Short mmCIF file of C-alpha atoms in Angstrom, two decimals:
data_model
loop_
_atom_site.label_atom_id
_atom_site.label_comp_id
_atom_site.label_asym_id
_atom_site.label_seq_id
_atom_site.Cartn_x
_atom_site.Cartn_y
_atom_site.Cartn_z
CA UNK A 236 182.06 -44.62 -1.09
CA UNK A 237 183.66 -41.23 -0.48
CA UNK A 238 186.69 -42.33 -2.46
CA UNK A 239 184.49 -43.52 -5.33
CA UNK A 240 182.62 -40.21 -5.42
CA UNK A 241 185.83 -38.23 -5.31
CA UNK A 242 187.24 -40.36 -8.10
CA UNK A 243 184.12 -39.83 -10.18
CA UNK A 244 184.26 -36.05 -9.75
CA UNK A 245 187.95 -36.08 -10.75
CA UNK A 246 187.02 -38.23 -13.73
CA UNK A 247 184.37 -35.76 -14.91
CA UNK A 248 186.75 -32.81 -14.49
CA UNK A 249 189.48 -34.59 -16.42
CA UNK A 250 187.04 -35.60 -19.15
CA UNK A 251 185.67 -32.08 -19.52
CA UNK A 252 189.17 -30.63 -19.73
CA UNK A 253 190.25 -32.97 -22.49
CA UNK A 254 187.03 -32.60 -24.48
CA UNK A 255 187.27 -28.82 -24.33
CA UNK A 256 190.89 -28.98 -25.41
CA UNK A 257 189.96 -31.15 -28.37
CA UNK A 258 187.06 -28.84 -29.30
CA UNK A 259 189.38 -25.82 -29.26
CA UNK A 260 191.92 -27.67 -31.36
CA UNK A 261 189.27 -28.63 -33.91
CA UNK A 262 188.23 -25.03 -34.51
CA UNK A 263 191.46 -24.61 -36.41
CA UNK A 264 190.12 -26.99 -39.06
CA UNK A 265 191.09 -30.46 -40.13
CA UNK A 266 194.50 -29.37 -41.32
CA UNK A 267 195.23 -27.78 -37.98
CA UNK A 268 194.08 -30.88 -36.14
CA UNK A 269 196.40 -33.08 -38.16
CA UNK A 270 199.28 -30.83 -37.23
CA UNK A 271 198.44 -31.02 -33.53
CA UNK A 272 197.81 -34.76 -33.62
CA UNK A 273 201.41 -35.85 -33.81
CA UNK A 274 202.09 -39.54 -33.22
CA UNK A 275 202.93 -40.29 -29.63
CA UNK A 276 204.63 -43.60 -30.42
CA UNK A 277 207.76 -44.59 -32.26
CA UNK A 278 207.72 -43.66 -35.97
CA UNK A 279 208.62 -47.28 -36.69
CA UNK A 280 205.11 -48.37 -35.68
CA UNK A 281 202.53 -47.71 -38.45
CA UNK A 282 199.96 -45.18 -37.31
CA UNK A 283 196.59 -43.98 -38.49
CA UNK A 284 194.91 -40.66 -37.78
CA UNK A 285 191.54 -41.46 -36.25
CA UNK A 286 188.38 -39.73 -35.11
CA UNK A 287 186.67 -39.68 -31.74
CA UNK A 288 185.62 -43.35 -31.83
CA UNK A 289 189.24 -44.52 -31.56
CA UNK A 290 191.01 -41.51 -30.06
CA UNK A 291 191.45 -42.21 -26.35
CA UNK A 292 191.85 -39.50 -23.74
CA UNK A 293 195.38 -40.77 -23.05
CA UNK A 294 196.39 -40.44 -26.70
CA UNK A 295 194.75 -37.01 -26.99
CA UNK A 296 196.56 -35.86 -23.84
CA UNK A 297 199.90 -36.87 -25.35
CA UNK A 298 199.12 -35.07 -28.64
CA UNK A 299 198.09 -31.85 -26.89
CA UNK A 300 200.99 -31.99 -24.44
CA UNK A 301 203.53 -32.55 -27.24
CA UNK A 302 202.07 -29.73 -29.35
CA UNK A 303 202.50 -27.22 -26.52
CA UNK A 304 205.84 -28.58 -25.31
CA UNK A 305 208.05 -26.30 -27.48
CA UNK A 306 206.35 -23.25 -25.93
CA UNK A 307 206.80 -24.41 -22.34
CA UNK A 308 209.62 -23.30 -20.00
CA UNK A 309 212.86 -25.26 -20.13
CA UNK A 310 212.35 -26.83 -16.68
CA UNK A 311 209.02 -28.33 -17.83
CA UNK A 312 210.53 -29.59 -21.08
CA UNK A 313 213.25 -31.31 -19.10
CA UNK A 314 210.64 -33.06 -16.95
CA UNK A 315 208.16 -33.72 -19.75
CA UNK A 316 208.61 -37.50 -19.70
CA UNK A 317 207.93 -37.78 -15.97
CA UNK A 318 205.00 -35.34 -16.17
CA UNK A 319 203.36 -37.38 -18.93
CA UNK A 320 204.02 -40.63 -17.10
CA UNK A 321 202.40 -39.29 -13.92
CA UNK A 322 199.38 -38.04 -15.88
CA UNK A 323 198.94 -41.46 -17.47
CA UNK A 324 199.19 -43.14 -14.08
CA UNK A 325 196.52 -40.81 -12.70
CA UNK A 326 194.19 -41.38 -15.67
CA UNK A 327 194.81 -45.12 -15.52
CA UNK A 328 194.03 -45.21 -11.80
CA UNK A 329 190.62 -43.55 -12.33
CA UNK A 330 188.20 -46.33 -13.25
CA UNK A 331 184.46 -46.18 -13.76
CA UNK A 332 181.72 -48.66 -14.61
CA UNK A 333 180.72 -49.00 -18.23
CA UNK A 334 177.15 -48.58 -16.97
CA UNK A 335 178.01 -44.94 -16.23
CA UNK A 336 179.20 -44.30 -19.79
CA UNK A 337 177.11 -43.40 -22.81
CA UNK A 338 178.29 -44.44 -26.27
CA UNK A 339 177.94 -42.99 -29.75
CA UNK A 340 175.41 -44.98 -31.82
CA UNK A 341 178.12 -45.93 -34.32
CA UNK A 342 179.85 -47.90 -31.56
CA UNK A 343 176.60 -49.78 -30.97
CA UNK A 344 176.53 -51.04 -34.54
CA UNK A 345 174.38 -48.25 -35.99
CA UNK A 346 175.04 -46.28 -39.15
CA UNK A 347 173.70 -43.02 -40.56
CA UNK A 348 170.48 -44.74 -41.70
CA UNK A 349 169.69 -46.34 -38.34
CA UNK A 350 166.64 -44.94 -36.53
CA UNK A 351 168.68 -44.21 -33.40
CA UNK A 352 170.51 -41.47 -35.30
CA UNK A 353 167.22 -39.55 -35.57
CA UNK A 354 165.16 -40.75 -32.63
CA UNK A 355 167.41 -40.25 -29.63
CA UNK A 356 167.94 -38.05 -26.64
CA UNK A 357 170.79 -38.38 -24.13
CA UNK A 358 168.75 -40.54 -21.75
CA UNK A 359 167.34 -42.92 -24.40
CA UNK A 360 170.80 -43.27 -25.95
CA UNK A 361 172.25 -44.18 -22.55
CA UNK A 362 169.49 -46.75 -22.00
CA UNK A 363 170.19 -48.35 -25.37
CA UNK A 364 173.92 -48.36 -24.61
CA UNK A 365 173.41 -50.16 -21.31
CA UNK A 366 171.01 -52.72 -22.79
CA UNK A 367 173.63 -53.55 -25.42
CA UNK A 368 176.33 -53.75 -22.71
CA UNK A 369 174.24 -56.12 -20.61
CA UNK A 370 173.29 -58.21 -23.64
CA UNK A 371 176.96 -58.59 -24.57
CA UNK A 372 177.99 -59.47 -21.02
CA UNK A 373 179.66 -56.15 -20.18
CA UNK A 374 177.25 -55.03 -17.46
CA UNK A 375 179.85 -55.13 -14.70
CA UNK A 376 182.90 -54.09 -16.72
CA UNK A 377 185.26 -51.32 -15.68
CA UNK A 378 186.98 -48.82 -17.97
CA UNK A 379 189.88 -46.52 -17.15
CA UNK A 380 189.66 -42.83 -17.94
CA UNK A 381 192.85 -43.11 -19.99
CA UNK A 382 191.24 -45.63 -22.33
CA UNK A 383 187.94 -43.74 -22.58
CA UNK A 384 187.43 -42.56 -26.15
CA UNK A 385 186.64 -38.98 -27.02
CA UNK A 386 183.27 -40.14 -28.38
CA UNK A 387 182.43 -41.83 -25.07
CA UNK A 388 183.56 -38.71 -23.21
CA UNK A 389 181.45 -36.35 -25.33
CA UNK A 390 178.32 -38.50 -25.08
CA UNK A 391 178.74 -39.06 -21.34
CA UNK A 392 179.46 -35.43 -20.50
CA UNK A 393 176.43 -34.36 -22.54
CA UNK A 394 174.28 -36.96 -20.76
CA UNK A 395 175.12 -35.59 -17.33
CA UNK A 396 174.82 -31.97 -18.48
CA UNK A 397 171.44 -32.80 -19.98
CA UNK A 398 170.13 -34.48 -16.83
CA UNK A 399 171.53 -32.00 -14.31
CA UNK A 400 171.31 -28.73 -16.27
CA UNK A 401 169.23 -28.86 -19.46
CA UNK A 402 166.21 -30.69 -18.07
CA UNK A 403 165.92 -28.52 -14.91
CA UNK A 404 166.37 -25.37 -17.02
CA UNK A 405 163.66 -26.48 -19.44
CA UNK A 406 161.25 -27.26 -16.61
CA UNK A 407 162.07 -23.89 -15.03
CA UNK A 408 161.56 -22.09 -18.34
CA UNK A 409 158.14 -23.68 -18.82
CA UNK A 410 157.26 -22.71 -15.23
CA UNK A 411 158.19 -19.01 -15.36
CA UNK A 412 154.99 -16.92 -14.95
CA UNK A 413 154.04 -14.00 -17.16
CA UNK A 414 154.77 -11.59 -14.28
CA UNK A 415 153.77 -8.51 -16.27
CA UNK A 416 152.59 -7.74 -19.83
CA UNK A 417 154.77 -5.60 -22.10
CA UNK A 418 153.85 -5.54 -25.79
CA UNK A 419 151.46 -8.02 -27.43
CA UNK A 420 152.32 -11.56 -26.35
CA UNK A 421 155.55 -10.38 -24.73
CA UNK A 422 155.81 -10.12 -20.98
CA UNK A 423 158.58 -9.86 -18.43
CA UNK A 424 158.32 -13.63 -18.06
CA UNK A 425 158.88 -14.03 -21.81
CA UNK A 426 162.07 -12.00 -21.61
CA UNK A 427 163.27 -14.19 -18.75
CA UNK A 428 162.68 -17.37 -20.74
CA UNK A 429 164.50 -16.24 -23.88
CA UNK A 430 168.06 -16.61 -22.46
CA UNK A 431 167.18 -20.11 -21.24
CA UNK A 432 165.74 -21.10 -24.62
CA UNK A 433 168.73 -19.72 -26.51
CA UNK A 434 171.16 -21.30 -24.04
CA UNK A 435 169.60 -24.76 -24.32
CA UNK A 436 169.35 -24.55 -28.12
CA UNK A 437 172.94 -23.28 -28.34
CA UNK A 438 174.32 -26.01 -26.10
CA UNK A 439 172.40 -28.66 -28.05
CA UNK A 440 173.74 -27.30 -31.35
CA UNK A 441 177.32 -27.38 -30.02
CA UNK A 442 176.88 -30.97 -28.84
CA UNK A 443 175.35 -32.09 -32.16
CA UNK A 444 178.21 -30.51 -34.06
CA UNK A 445 180.87 -32.05 -31.83
CA UNK A 446 179.22 -35.47 -31.79
CA UNK A 447 178.97 -35.72 -35.57
CA UNK A 448 182.15 -33.90 -36.63
CA UNK A 449 184.54 -35.51 -34.15
CA UNK A 450 183.66 -38.97 -35.49
CA UNK A 451 184.90 -37.97 -38.95
CA UNK A 452 187.76 -35.70 -37.86
CA UNK A 453 191.47 -36.47 -37.73
CA UNK A 454 192.14 -36.05 -34.03
CA UNK A 455 195.18 -38.12 -33.15
CA UNK A 456 197.46 -40.75 -34.71
CA UNK A 457 197.38 -44.18 -33.10
CA UNK A 458 198.80 -47.62 -33.80
CA UNK A 459 196.62 -50.53 -34.82
CA UNK A 460 196.82 -52.07 -31.35
CA UNK A 461 195.81 -48.76 -29.74
CA UNK A 462 192.88 -48.53 -32.13
CA UNK A 463 191.69 -52.05 -31.29
CA UNK A 464 191.83 -51.44 -27.53
CA UNK A 465 190.32 -47.92 -27.57
CA UNK A 466 187.26 -47.69 -25.36
CA UNK A 467 187.55 -51.31 -24.22
CA UNK A 468 187.11 -52.24 -20.54
CA UNK A 469 189.91 -53.33 -18.24
CA UNK A 470 190.56 -57.05 -18.62
CA UNK A 471 189.73 -59.29 -15.65
CA UNK A 472 188.31 -56.41 -13.57
CA UNK A 473 184.59 -56.16 -12.90
CA UNK A 474 182.23 -54.55 -10.43
CA UNK A 475 180.28 -57.02 -8.33
CA UNK A 476 176.92 -55.23 -8.56
CA UNK A 477 174.41 -57.63 -10.12
CA UNK A 478 172.26 -56.53 -13.04
CA UNK A 479 168.55 -57.10 -12.24
CA UNK A 480 167.13 -60.20 -13.91
CA UNK A 481 164.39 -58.24 -15.69
CA UNK A 482 167.02 -55.99 -17.31
CA UNK A 483 169.04 -59.02 -18.44
CA UNK A 484 165.88 -60.56 -19.85
CA UNK A 485 164.98 -57.42 -21.82
CA UNK A 486 168.56 -56.95 -23.05
CA UNK A 487 168.71 -60.52 -24.36
CA UNK A 488 165.75 -59.86 -26.65
CA UNK A 489 166.75 -56.59 -28.35
CA UNK A 490 169.28 -55.21 -30.82
CA UNK A 491 169.91 -51.80 -32.36
CA UNK A 492 167.32 -51.29 -35.10
CA UNK A 493 168.32 -51.19 -38.74
CA UNK A 494 165.88 -50.20 -41.51
CA UNK A 495 166.95 -53.12 -43.74
CA UNK A 496 167.79 -55.96 -41.40
CA UNK A 497 165.85 -55.35 -38.18
CA UNK A 498 162.68 -53.19 -38.05
CA UNK A 499 162.30 -51.00 -34.99
CA UNK A 500 159.85 -51.99 -32.27
CA UNK A 501 158.10 -48.66 -32.87
CA UNK A 502 157.16 -49.84 -36.36
CA UNK A 503 155.58 -53.09 -35.20
CA UNK A 504 151.77 -53.41 -35.10
CA UNK A 505 149.96 -53.39 -31.77
CA UNK A 506 148.71 -56.93 -32.43
CA UNK A 507 152.30 -58.20 -32.38
CA UNK A 508 152.87 -56.65 -28.96
CA UNK A 509 149.66 -58.21 -27.61
CA UNK A 510 150.80 -61.63 -28.88
CA UNK A 511 154.26 -61.34 -27.32
CA UNK A 512 152.83 -60.10 -24.02
CA UNK A 513 150.37 -63.00 -23.91
CA UNK A 514 153.13 -65.51 -24.70
CA UNK A 515 155.38 -64.06 -22.01
CA UNK A 516 152.66 -64.08 -19.34
CA UNK A 517 151.79 -67.69 -20.10
CA UNK A 518 155.47 -68.66 -20.01
CA UNK A 519 155.96 -67.29 -16.48
CA UNK A 520 152.67 -68.76 -15.17
CA UNK A 521 152.70 -72.37 -13.99
CA UNK A 522 148.96 -72.74 -13.41
CA UNK A 523 147.23 -74.28 -16.45
CA UNK A 524 143.93 -72.54 -15.67
CA UNK A 525 145.57 -69.13 -15.52
CA UNK A 526 147.34 -69.84 -18.79
CA UNK A 527 144.00 -70.61 -20.47
CA UNK A 528 142.49 -67.41 -19.08
CA UNK A 529 145.39 -65.37 -20.45
CA UNK A 530 145.00 -67.05 -23.84
CA UNK A 531 141.24 -66.39 -23.91
CA UNK A 532 141.71 -62.75 -22.95
CA UNK A 533 144.38 -62.33 -25.62
CA UNK A 534 142.02 -63.78 -28.24
CA UNK A 535 139.23 -61.36 -27.23
CA UNK A 536 141.62 -58.39 -27.35
CA UNK A 537 142.88 -59.38 -30.80
CA UNK A 538 139.30 -59.79 -32.06
CA UNK A 539 138.44 -56.33 -30.78
CA UNK A 540 141.55 -54.81 -32.40
CA UNK A 541 140.72 -56.38 -35.77
CA UNK A 542 137.08 -55.30 -35.61
CA UNK A 543 137.59 -51.54 -35.25
CA UNK A 544 139.20 -49.26 -37.77
CA UNK A 545 140.71 -45.86 -37.02
CA UNK A 546 141.78 -42.94 -39.26
CA UNK A 547 145.47 -43.25 -38.37
CA UNK A 548 146.43 -40.02 -40.15
CA UNK A 549 144.23 -38.12 -37.70
CA UNK A 550 146.95 -38.90 -35.16
CA UNK A 551 149.27 -35.94 -35.77
CA UNK A 552 152.86 -36.53 -36.79
CA UNK A 553 155.20 -36.92 -33.85
CA UNK A 554 157.23 -33.75 -33.05
CA UNK A 555 160.39 -35.81 -33.66
CA UNK A 556 159.30 -36.10 -37.31
CA UNK A 557 158.82 -32.36 -37.80
CA UNK A 558 161.14 -30.79 -40.35
CA UNK A 559 163.31 -27.84 -39.31
CA UNK A 560 160.68 -25.24 -40.22
CA UNK A 561 157.93 -27.06 -38.36
CA UNK A 562 160.17 -27.54 -35.34
CA UNK A 563 161.05 -23.82 -35.28
CA UNK A 564 157.38 -22.86 -35.52
CA UNK A 565 156.57 -25.21 -32.64
CA UNK A 566 159.25 -23.66 -30.41
CA UNK A 567 158.26 -20.08 -31.31
CA UNK A 568 154.60 -20.84 -30.69
CA UNK A 569 155.30 -22.32 -27.28
CA UNK A 570 156.99 -19.10 -26.17
CA UNK A 571 155.23 -16.31 -28.03
CA UNK A 572 151.74 -17.45 -29.05
CA UNK A 573 149.19 -17.27 -26.21
CA UNK A 574 146.41 -19.82 -25.70
CA UNK A 575 147.23 -22.09 -28.66
CA UNK A 576 151.02 -22.15 -28.42
CA UNK A 577 152.12 -25.60 -27.28
CA UNK A 578 150.02 -28.75 -27.74
CA UNK A 579 147.23 -27.22 -29.93
CA UNK A 580 149.76 -25.69 -32.32
CA UNK A 581 151.81 -28.91 -32.43
CA UNK A 582 148.65 -30.86 -33.30
CA UNK A 583 147.90 -28.47 -36.16
CA UNK A 584 151.49 -28.75 -37.40
CA UNK A 585 151.35 -32.56 -37.11
CA UNK A 586 148.07 -32.82 -39.02
CA UNK A 587 149.39 -30.57 -41.78
CA UNK A 588 152.47 -32.80 -41.91
CA UNK A 589 150.22 -35.84 -42.40
CA UNK A 590 148.26 -34.13 -45.18
CA UNK A 591 151.42 -34.06 -47.28
CA UNK A 592 151.99 -37.80 -46.78
CA UNK A 593 148.51 -39.30 -47.15
CA UNK A 594 144.76 -38.86 -46.96
CA UNK A 595 143.34 -37.95 -43.56
CA UNK A 596 140.38 -40.26 -44.17
CA UNK A 597 142.52 -43.40 -44.60
CA UNK A 598 141.73 -46.01 -41.97
CA UNK A 599 143.45 -49.11 -40.60
CA UNK A 600 142.34 -51.76 -38.09
CA UNK A 601 143.47 -51.08 -34.55
CA UNK A 602 145.47 -54.30 -34.78
CA UNK A 603 147.61 -52.72 -37.56
CA UNK A 604 148.20 -49.46 -35.73
CA UNK A 605 151.92 -49.17 -35.02
CA UNK A 606 153.46 -48.79 -31.61
CA UNK A 607 154.74 -45.36 -32.64
CA UNK A 608 151.27 -44.17 -33.67
CA UNK A 609 149.84 -45.41 -30.37
CA UNK A 610 152.50 -43.68 -28.27
CA UNK A 611 152.21 -40.49 -30.33
CA UNK A 612 148.47 -40.46 -29.66
CA UNK A 613 149.17 -40.90 -25.94
CA UNK A 614 151.74 -38.08 -26.08
CA UNK A 615 149.31 -35.61 -27.65
CA UNK A 616 146.46 -36.68 -25.37
CA UNK A 617 148.57 -35.99 -22.30
CA UNK A 618 150.00 -32.74 -23.69
CA UNK A 619 146.59 -31.39 -24.70
CA UNK A 620 145.05 -32.32 -21.34
CA UNK A 621 147.87 -30.59 -19.46
CA UNK A 622 147.53 -27.54 -21.73
CA UNK A 623 143.80 -27.14 -21.05
CA UNK A 624 144.26 -27.69 -17.32
CA UNK A 625 146.77 -24.85 -17.38
CA UNK A 626 144.38 -22.57 -19.31
CA UNK A 627 141.48 -23.35 -16.98
CA UNK A 628 143.56 -22.64 -13.90
CA UNK A 629 144.78 -19.37 -15.33
CA UNK A 630 141.82 -17.94 -17.18
CA UNK A 631 138.75 -19.85 -15.97
CA UNK A 632 139.08 -21.07 -12.42
CA UNK A 633 141.52 -19.86 -9.82
CA UNK A 634 144.95 -21.47 -9.80
CA UNK A 635 145.12 -23.98 -6.89
CA UNK A 636 148.52 -22.71 -5.82
CA UNK A 637 147.40 -19.07 -5.82
CA UNK A 638 144.27 -20.01 -3.89
CA UNK A 639 146.30 -21.88 -1.28
CA UNK A 640 148.75 -18.99 -0.83
CA UNK A 641 145.94 -16.46 -0.47
CA UNK A 642 144.21 -18.66 2.11
CA UNK A 643 147.45 -18.94 4.12
CA UNK A 644 148.22 -15.24 3.79
CA UNK A 645 144.93 -13.31 3.55
CA UNK A 646 145.23 -10.03 1.73
CA UNK A 647 148.39 -11.04 -0.13
CA UNK A 648 146.60 -10.61 -3.47
CA UNK A 649 148.59 -13.34 -5.20
CA UNK A 650 147.48 -14.06 -8.77
CA UNK A 651 148.42 -16.81 -11.22
CA UNK A 652 150.79 -14.44 -13.04
CA UNK A 653 152.90 -14.04 -9.91
CA UNK A 654 153.71 -17.68 -9.17
CA UNK A 655 155.42 -20.45 -11.16
CA UNK A 656 153.21 -22.04 -13.78
CA UNK A 657 152.28 -25.67 -13.39
CA UNK A 658 153.16 -26.40 -17.03
CA UNK A 659 156.75 -27.32 -16.25
CA UNK A 660 155.96 -29.98 -13.66
CA UNK A 661 152.81 -31.34 -15.31
CA UNK A 662 154.51 -31.66 -18.70
CA UNK A 663 157.73 -33.25 -17.40
CA UNK A 664 156.44 -36.89 -17.36
CA UNK A 665 155.46 -36.51 -21.00
CA UNK A 666 158.68 -34.88 -22.20
CA UNK A 667 161.15 -36.84 -20.09
CA UNK A 668 159.22 -40.06 -19.58
CA UNK A 669 157.01 -41.01 -22.49
CA UNK A 670 159.25 -39.39 -25.11
CA UNK A 671 162.35 -41.16 -23.77
CA UNK A 672 160.50 -44.50 -23.74
CA UNK A 673 159.29 -43.86 -27.29
CA UNK A 674 162.82 -43.07 -28.49
CA UNK A 675 164.09 -46.32 -26.98
CA UNK A 676 161.42 -48.31 -28.85
CA UNK A 677 162.25 -46.51 -32.08
CA UNK A 678 165.96 -47.22 -31.60
CA UNK A 679 165.69 -50.95 -30.79
CA UNK A 680 164.37 -53.99 -32.60
CA UNK A 681 163.51 -57.51 -31.49
CA UNK A 682 166.46 -59.82 -32.08
CA UNK A 683 164.05 -62.48 -33.32
CA UNK A 684 163.23 -60.17 -36.26
CA UNK A 685 166.85 -59.75 -37.27
CA UNK A 686 167.69 -61.06 -40.72
CA UNK A 687 171.10 -61.38 -42.41
CA UNK A 688 172.13 -58.32 -44.38
CA UNK A 689 172.30 -60.38 -47.56
CA UNK A 690 168.71 -61.65 -47.25
CA UNK A 691 166.30 -59.88 -49.66
CA UNK A 692 163.55 -57.91 -47.97
CA UNK A 693 160.78 -59.47 -50.07
#
């Protein structure tokens, strides 16, 4: 296990180094990249300049090494062949499971119109990647670092940065107390949160730019055989860890959603989910009496859903559907607007968003309410509840944490403005649980709904 961990750390370091080198090279522009990306193979073999989906770390290493070779000392130039060979042996010896790698949506069969391109975060994208891997029988496959594509490296590095850095920083930022008022809504706590906000937004912007631009860029020239094998696992080498049966079962039923050929699960009506759940429960139950009870309960639930109508536009638009101006207002309000910044402001923004798309008074049966609308309602319910709990603790009743500290240390005079706010921890299950689950459902479709691309929609 120690060797595996050491190998993984070396893998991450090597991946980061190459990705940073590619990013620096790309700042020179596409023309500069083409100059750096010299073919590493014989000129006799036809080559094609490719983007991050087909540019492997081994090929990128050769291109970067060869571009700097004329500037290196003579003793290094004389040993360049052996240096490159040793580097390739090292990268080839480092092998990781495909289950530890995240993949760009394009490599999952998506295109620019696919919902996953809009509704994704690093964790949901990784989940979709692994479901596709398991579905296609690649759950135990192994890939060498040398054959890892730049796209896989970028997505995987961002995934681990997101989980280990961005999420903790965001929770910490939402937990920083006011500490002391300055001017208007500004406090010392506000000033402490600004660098975190700007850092997270900046890092996200850099990732988004790299992820989209590297796919289209000319990074390195490769042969057709190199292009076909890029990002593919090592043949006849697999990890023995078994994929849980429930994961295999889920993976066998889903595909990456496409707006024309496979509608996302998030767009399906609640009644469809009730039907599938009832069918599944009856299929795994052997007792005939229990099967009848499940069927009867399903019928009663469906009758209830068809009998009640709800004004679906009163469920505010999901924050993921906010335009850039609405998203900026939401972020500014969370930091700078007291009392209503956060869930109340997002609800107002979401309702205003709905007003532009339809009448607030429009109603639909509960059975026709989509999965996305249902989860969005749950998201806002949780967020608003957490928001009011925070306000009550701070401005109505005494904060439980402050009360506990004062009882342990009488006379300490601790107030709510001196200790971390509970917002960060209370809101985490919503932001990094429900939202991730929602993104997965908006990115996937049921394979049974998949139709051929040539089949008319109506």
